[in-house]
Amino acid sequence: MGKLEFSNSYTESTDLIGYNDDILINVLIRLPGKSLMRFRNVSKHWLSLISSPYFSRCLNQIPIFPSAIFLRMQPSLNKPKYHFLSLDRNPVWEPSVRSFTFVDNPAGIRILQSCNGLLLCCSNNRLGEYNRNYYIYNPTTHQYTTLPKPDNRTQSPNTIFGVILAFDPLKSAHYKVIFVRSSETSPHLYQLEIYSSETHQWSFSSEISKVNNFSQGVYFCGGIHWRNNSGSFLRFDVHQERFQEIPMPKIPDDWDQQTKCRYFGECGGRLHLILTSCKHSTRQFDVYEMKNDFSGWFVKYRVDLNALISANPKMTQSNCHASDHWDYHAFRVLAIVVGEGSGQGSSSPFMVLHVPGKVITYSFKDKTSTLLHDFAPDCTDIEGCTTFEYDDAYPYITTLAIV
């Protein structure tokens, strides 16, 4: 009798959850993206619920963090390929390799940027800007849209110097794409042109002098950030469409001006920067974080790689002199991951590092490292078969956002 009562109680509980959309949504939004995709096949009701804009809005109210990264393989004349590297604790010796085939393009599809779960991509053709298509792709749902080409453009088409996606699902279900192109009024200026997914329209915005490298911008907290050629940073507020200059972090007095940017990226609503000097060892360095008011930077983490280098002697490059600290120690920072659900079952923040032949994580809290992926155990040169930079890594974040 007890077993029957338990069975009836269990059935009543599952029926209550299964037919109460509020309870069901509250459960489903806490599941991994792969589980959500599978649960769409449970019933027509679940498919309709999970695919609805309301469910997507509920899911977007939860802060999102990367669970994997797309890592661009060595450039080639063929279609671009990417390693898909999970950020869990289990090391993988043969990570999945994929090309993007959501559209049929003989030259393939290239990732330009990852922004809160959506990927900004373009066709990989080399026939000029006029023949290049741009796409917004959701790798969780495999949905994509092709950006329309601007109307009534009077200038030469081969003038795009940077393209950035601005998407924040905590604020809006819509996104904008900002193109930096030559100005029609002056050869010394750039013109910003903005596409809105809400209006499906293009509009011209501000003009800016040619003092920045606009090819590597980062979207963070409602604005796009670029490194200025003069050493400072430039922020463009996407909503208000205005610029703000942000100073560089205060660097030690004995540094020279030849600093190297080892990382510049966003995660969990925080913008991070890593700079090193050619006069100092790269065994120790600081990780800077942007202040909430965008007025400057502060030191968030202090990194000491001495133990990691001792455990991985291949990180000491034999073809460099010890006095050449710039790249004497072979490593690249691929990502900084912060926040709960960040792929390792812990809220402890960590770096994703590429060292010769491997990808590892480095915990800021306890200074320990964990192997993520072993690409080529016999590869001893970071400049050889597994060279990656931070702009080769694109975070994967689960989202059901509609593109």
XYZ file of N, CA, C and O in Angstrom, residues 38 69 83 90 116 141 175 271 297 300 335 364:
48
model
N 17.044 18.948 -26.136
C 16.467 17.596 -26.125
C 15.027 17.607 -25.609
O 14.161 16.901 -26.118
N 34.527 27.220 -25.523
C 35.037 28.236 -26.446
C 35.231 27.617 -27.825
O 35.556 26.437 -27.958
N 38.186 24.449 -33.203
C 38.052 23.500 -32.117
C 36.910 23.970 -31.222
O 36.780 25.161 -30.949
N 37.051 17.585 -17.286
C 37.573 16.375 -17.905
C 38.410 16.722 -19.128
O 37.899 17.282 -20.097
N 27.510 37.402 -25.824
C 26.409 36.925 -24.984
C 25.587 35.831 -25.643
O 24.359 35.809 -25.562
N 20.652 27.212 -30.938
C 19.441 26.830 -31.674
C 19.720 26.569 -33.152
O 18.840 26.077 -33.860
N 19.292 43.371 -30.850
C 20.719 43.652 -30.930
C 20.975 44.715 -31.995
O 20.096 45.041 -32.809
N 34.842 43.759 -17.742
C 35.814 43.943 -18.812
C 37.221 43.823 -18.222
O 37.555 44.505 -17.251
N 40.627 51.859 -14.512
C 40.851 50.452 -14.218
C 41.356 50.267 -12.794
O 41.900 51.185 -12.197
N 42.409 43.617 -10.416
C 41.456 42.632 -9.903
C 42.171 41.371 -9.416
O 41.821 40.816 -8.372
N 41.143 33.269 -22.557
C 39.875 33.753 -21.983
C 40.038 33.932 -20.482
O 40.892 33.300 -19.850
N 42.584 31.824 -10.317
C 43.076 33.030 -9.657
C 43.107 32.863 -8.137
O 43.927 33.477 -7.459
